[in-house]
PDB file of C-alpha atoms in Angstrom:
ATOM      1  CA  MET A   1       0.112   2.218  17.695  1.00 40.00           C
ATOM      2  CA  SER A   2      -0.761   2.113  21.306  1.00 45.00           C
ATOM      3  CA  SER A   3      -4.093   3.093  22.530  1.00 48.00           C
ATOM      4  CA  GLU A   4      -2.985   3.782  26.186  1.00 56.00           C
ATOM      5  CA  GLY A   5      -4.949   6.863  27.347  1.00 60.00           C
ATOM      6  CA  ARG A   6      -7.541   6.590  24.895  1.00 74.00           C
ATOM      7  CA  THR A   7     -10.476   4.542  23.937  1.00 87.00           C
ATOM      8  CA  THR A   8     -10.359   2.163  20.793  1.00 93.00           C
ATOM      9  CA  TYR A   9     -13.522   1.215  19.004  1.00 97.00           C
ATOM     10  CA  THR A  10     -14.296  -1.816  16.749  1.00 96.00           C
ATOM     11  CA  SER A  11     -16.833  -2.223  13.905  1.00 96.00           C
ATOM     12  CA  THR A  12     -17.280  -5.868  13.068  1.00 97.00           C
ATOM     13  CA  PHE A  13     -19.269  -7.183  10.190  1.00 96.00           C
ATOM     14  CA  ILE A  14     -20.047 -10.814   9.972  1.00 97.00           C
ATOM     15  CA  PHE A  15     -21.927 -12.231   7.042  1.00 96.00           C
ATOM     16  CA  ALA A  16     -22.568 -15.441   4.938  1.00 96.00           C
ATOM     17  CA  THR A  17     -21.296 -14.965   1.457  1.00 93.00           C
ATOM     18  CA  LYS A  18     -22.966 -15.416  -2.015  1.00 94.00           C
ATOM     19  CA  PRO A  19     -21.228 -15.324  -5.198  1.00 94.00           C
ATOM     20  CA  TYR A  20     -19.613 -11.900  -5.909  1.00 94.00           C
ATOM     21  CA  ASP A  21     -19.673  -9.888  -9.061  1.00 96.00           C
ATOM     22  CA  ASP A  22     -17.749  -6.911 -10.467  1.00 97.00           C
ATOM     23  CA  GLU A  23     -20.145  -4.255  -8.843  1.00 96.00           C
ATOM     24  CA  PHE A  24     -19.651  -5.951  -5.425  1.00 96.00           C
ATOM     25  CA  HIS A  25     -15.764  -5.758  -5.824  1.00 96.00           C
ATOM     26  CA  ARG A  26     -15.959  -2.186  -6.999  1.00 96.00           C
ATOM     27  CA  LEU A  27     -18.063  -1.081  -3.887  1.00 95.00           C
ATOM     28  CA  ASN A  28     -15.918  -3.250  -1.624  1.00 93.00           C
ATOM     29  CA  ASP A  29     -12.702  -1.813  -2.795  1.00 95.00           C
ATOM     30  CA  GLU A  30     -13.926   1.683  -2.717  1.00 96.00           C
ATOM     31  CA  ILE A  31     -15.304   1.410   0.872  1.00 95.00           C
ATOM     32  CA  ALA A  32     -12.165  -0.106   2.230  1.00 93.00           C
ATOM     33  CA  GLU A  33     -10.038   2.423   0.639  1.00 95.00           C
ATOM     34  CA  ARG A  34     -12.044   5.283   1.715  1.00 95.00           C
ATOM     35  CA  ALA A  35     -12.182   3.775   5.283  1.00 95.00           C
ATOM     36  CA  ARG A  36      -8.484   3.602   5.347  1.00 95.00           C
ATOM     37  CA  ALA A  37      -8.428   7.329   4.549  1.00 96.00           C
ATOM     38  CA  ILE A  38     -10.647   8.332   7.514  1.00 96.00           C
ATOM     39  CA  PRO A  39      -8.746  10.215  10.310  1.00 96.00           C
ATOM     40  CA  GLY A  40      -9.058   7.848  13.285  1.00 96.00           C
ATOM     41  CA  PHE A  41      -8.704   4.508  11.188  1.00 96.00           C
ATOM     42  CA  LEU A  42      -6.347   2.334  13.191  1.00 94.00           C
ATOM     43  CA  GLY A  43      -6.261  -0.929  11.048  1.00 93.00           C
ATOM     44  CA  GLU A  44      -8.448  -3.888   9.839  1.00 94.00           C
ATOM     45  CA  GLU A  45      -8.470  -7.689   9.800  1.00 93.00           C
ATOM     46  CA  ALA A  46     -10.513 -10.305   7.902  1.00 94.00           C
ATOM     47  CA  TRP A  47     -11.531 -13.849   8.587  1.00 94.00           C
ATOM     48  CA  GLU A  48     -13.259 -16.606   6.756  1.00 95.00           C
ATOM     49  CA  ASN A  49     -14.602 -19.979   7.855  1.00 94.00           C
ATOM     50  CA  PRO A  50     -14.707 -22.242   4.841  1.00 92.00           C
ATOM     51  CA  GLN A  51     -16.720 -24.801   6.587  1.00 93.00           C
ATOM     52  CA  THR A  52     -19.558 -22.281   7.407  1.00 92.00           C
ATOM     53  CA  GLY A  53     -19.128 -19.867   4.587  1.00 90.00           C
ATOM     54  CA  LEU A  54     -19.057 -17.006   7.002  1.00 96.00           C
ATOM     55  CA  HIS A  55     -16.865 -14.110   6.553  1.00 96.00           C
ATOM     56  CA  SER A  56     -15.771 -11.421   9.119  1.00 96.00           C
ATOM     57  CA  GLU A  57     -14.382  -7.947   8.545  1.00 94.00           C
ATOM     58  CA  VAL A  58     -12.929  -6.028  11.777  1.00 95.00           C
ATOM     59  CA  TYR A  59     -12.110  -2.439  11.486  1.00 95.00           C
ATOM     60  CA  TYR A  60     -10.473  -0.515  14.451  1.00 95.00           C
ATOM     61  CA  TRP A  61     -11.054   3.086  15.197  1.00 96.00           C
ATOM     62  CA  ASP A  62      -9.884   5.688  17.706  1.00 95.00           C
ATOM     63  CA  SER A  63     -13.440   7.343  17.898  1.00 96.00           C
ATOM     64  CA  LEU A  64     -17.022   6.686  17.172  1.00 96.00           C
ATOM     65  CA  ASP A  65     -16.918   9.747  14.968  1.00 97.00           C
ATOM     66  CA  ALA A  66     -14.471   8.199  12.616  1.00 97.00           C
ATOM     67  CA  LEU A  67     -16.561   5.083  12.629  1.00 96.00           C
ATOM     68  CA  HIS A  68     -19.702   7.173  11.732  1.00 96.00           C
ATOM     69  CA  GLN A  69     -17.779   8.541   8.922  1.00 96.00           C
ATOM     70  CA  LEU A  70     -17.612   4.858   7.458  1.00 94.00           C
ATOM     71  CA  ILE A  71     -21.380   4.413   8.082  1.00 93.00           C
ATOM     72  CA  GLY A  72     -22.156   7.859   6.357  1.00 94.00           C
ATOM     73  CA  MET A  73     -20.308   7.193   3.268  1.00 94.00           C
ATOM     74  CA  ASP A  74     -22.488   7.207  -0.046  1.00 95.00           C
ATOM     75  CA  THR A  75     -20.794   4.127  -1.135  1.00 94.00           C
ATOM     76  CA  HIS A  76     -21.514   2.268   2.185  1.00 94.00           C
ATOM     77  CA  ARG A  77     -25.064   3.170   1.705  1.00 94.00           C
ATOM     78  CA  GLU A  78     -25.252   1.957  -1.796  1.00 96.00           C
ATOM     79  CA  ALA A  79     -23.758  -1.375  -0.874  1.00 94.00           C
ATOM     80  CA  LYS A  80     -26.193  -1.723   2.088  1.00 93.00           C
ATOM     81  CA  ARG A  81     -29.232  -1.028  -0.213  1.00 95.00           C
ATOM     82  CA  LEU A  82     -27.804  -3.666  -2.639  1.00 95.00           C
ATOM     83  CA  HIS A  83     -26.360  -6.262   0.035  1.00 95.00           C
ATOM     84  CA  GLU A  84     -29.022  -9.094  -0.655  1.00 96.00           C
ATOM     85  CA  ARG A  85     -27.296  -9.907  -4.111  1.00 96.00           C
ATOM     86  CA  TRP A  86     -23.816 -10.805  -2.411  1.00 95.00           C
ATOM     87  CA  ILE A  87     -24.560 -11.642   1.111  1.00 95.00           C
ATOM     88  CA  GLY A  88     -26.799 -13.678   3.223  1.00 96.00           C
ATOM     89  CA  PRO A  89     -27.706 -13.341   6.728  1.00 96.00           C
ATOM     90  CA  TYR A  90     -25.382 -10.817   8.703  1.00 96.00           C
ATOM     91  CA  ARG A  91     -24.751  -9.258  12.100  1.00 97.00           C
ATOM     92  CA  VAL A  92     -22.791  -5.988  12.846  1.00 96.00           C
ATOM     93  CA  VAL A  93     -21.044  -5.688  16.121  1.00 97.00           C
ATOM     94  CA  ILE A  94     -19.809  -2.303  17.471  1.00 97.00           C
ATOM     95  CA  GLY A  95     -17.469  -2.714  20.212  1.00 97.00           C
ATOM     96  CA  GLN A  96     -15.213  -0.829  22.793  1.00 96.00           C
ATOM     97  CA  VAL A  97     -11.922  -2.370  23.514  1.00 93.00           C
ATOM     98  CA  LEU A  98     -11.036  -2.669  27.081  1.00 91.00           C
ATOM     99  CA  SER A  99      -7.697  -4.611  26.674  1.00 86.00           C
ATOM    100  CA  SER A 100      -5.731  -6.612  24.308  1.00 83.00           C
ATOM    101  CA  TYR A 101      -2.657  -8.775  24.897  1.00 83.00           C
ATOM    102  CA  GLY A 102      -0.396 -10.976  22.996  1.00 86.00           C
ATOM    103  CA  ASP A 103       1.346  -9.936  19.592  1.00 85.00           C
ATOM    104  CA  PRO A 104      -0.229  -6.672  18.821  1.00 76.00           C
ATOM    105  CA  ALA A 105       0.543  -6.831  15.050  1.00 77.00           C
ATOM    106  CA  LEU A 106      -0.970 -10.336  14.651  1.00 80.00           C
ATOM    107  CA  ALA A 107      -3.523 -10.206  11.713  1.00 76.00           C
ATOM    108  CA  LEU A 108      -3.822  -6.451  11.683  1.00 80.00           C
ATOM    109  CA  GLU A 109      -3.650  -4.909   8.177  1.00 81.00           C
ATOM    110  CA  HIS A 110      -3.428  -1.607   6.508  1.00 81.00           C
ATOM    111  CA  VAL A 111      -2.333   0.059   9.684  1.00 83.00           C
ATOM    112  CA  PRO A 112      -1.832   3.850   8.667  1.00 81.00           C
ATOM    113  CA  ALA A 113       1.844   4.815   8.603  1.00 71.00           C
ATOM    114  CA  PRO A 114       1.726   7.709  11.140  1.00 60.00           C
ATOM    115  CA  ALA A 115       0.634   5.109  13.775  1.00 51.00           C
ATOM    116  CA  ARG A 116       3.800   3.320  13.206  1.00 44.00           C
ATOM    117  CA  ALA A 117       6.136   6.300  13.304  1.00 44.00           C
ATOM    118  CA  ASP A 118       7.518   5.543  16.715  1.00 42.00           C
ATOM    119  CA  GLY A 119       8.469   1.725  15.746  1.00 42.00           C
ATOM    120  CA  ASP A 120       5.299   0.276  17.275  1.00 44.00           C
ATOM    121  CA  ARG A 121       4.193  -2.980  15.590  1.00 38.00           C
ATOM    122  CA  GLY A 122       0.514  -1.655  14.840  1.00 42.00           C
ATOM    123  CA  ASP A 123      -1.435  -2.663  17.877  1.00 41.00           C
ATOM    124  CA  ALA A 124      -4.798  -0.847  17.598  1.00 41.00           C
ATOM    125  CA  THR A 125      -6.256  -2.328  20.794  1.00 40.00           C
ATOM    126  CA  GLY A 126      -4.070  -1.082  23.778  1.00 41.00           C
ATOM    127  CA  GLY A 127      -0.856  -3.106  24.324  1.00 40.00           C
ATOM    128  CA  ASP A 128      -0.072  -6.018  26.594  1.00 36.00           C
ATOM    129  CA  GLU A 129      -2.727  -5.150  29.343  1.00 36.00           C
ATOM    130  CA  ARG A 130      -4.661  -8.192  30.772  1.00 33.00           C
ATOM    131  CA  ALA A 131      -8.292  -7.860  31.589  1.00 34.00           C
TER     132      ALA A 131
END
């Protein structure tokens, strides 16, 4: 999944975790499942820092329109309304990927099958170009 000749975007959600309940897991699972079905979704990765309690979710998109579909989801709005129950301070970063290099599949999950049809390993960020 090369992004040569096209722009790739990221949406990164960084937050301090609190205890989760069943409603959190229901909303989180539904948002993730629906996000992966949006045309233009390229993959995702997640990171946790056990020392700080911070968690990060990074989604890759081929357009801002695709990203805005996630933001406009009813379940996303519901989770945002209830977020103080499950998360502490948070930060959202929307970025445009200028280049990426190294192992293109490292840490990337849930890459849509059509993006891998040509045997590519799932690079959502543009191949082995150095900035």
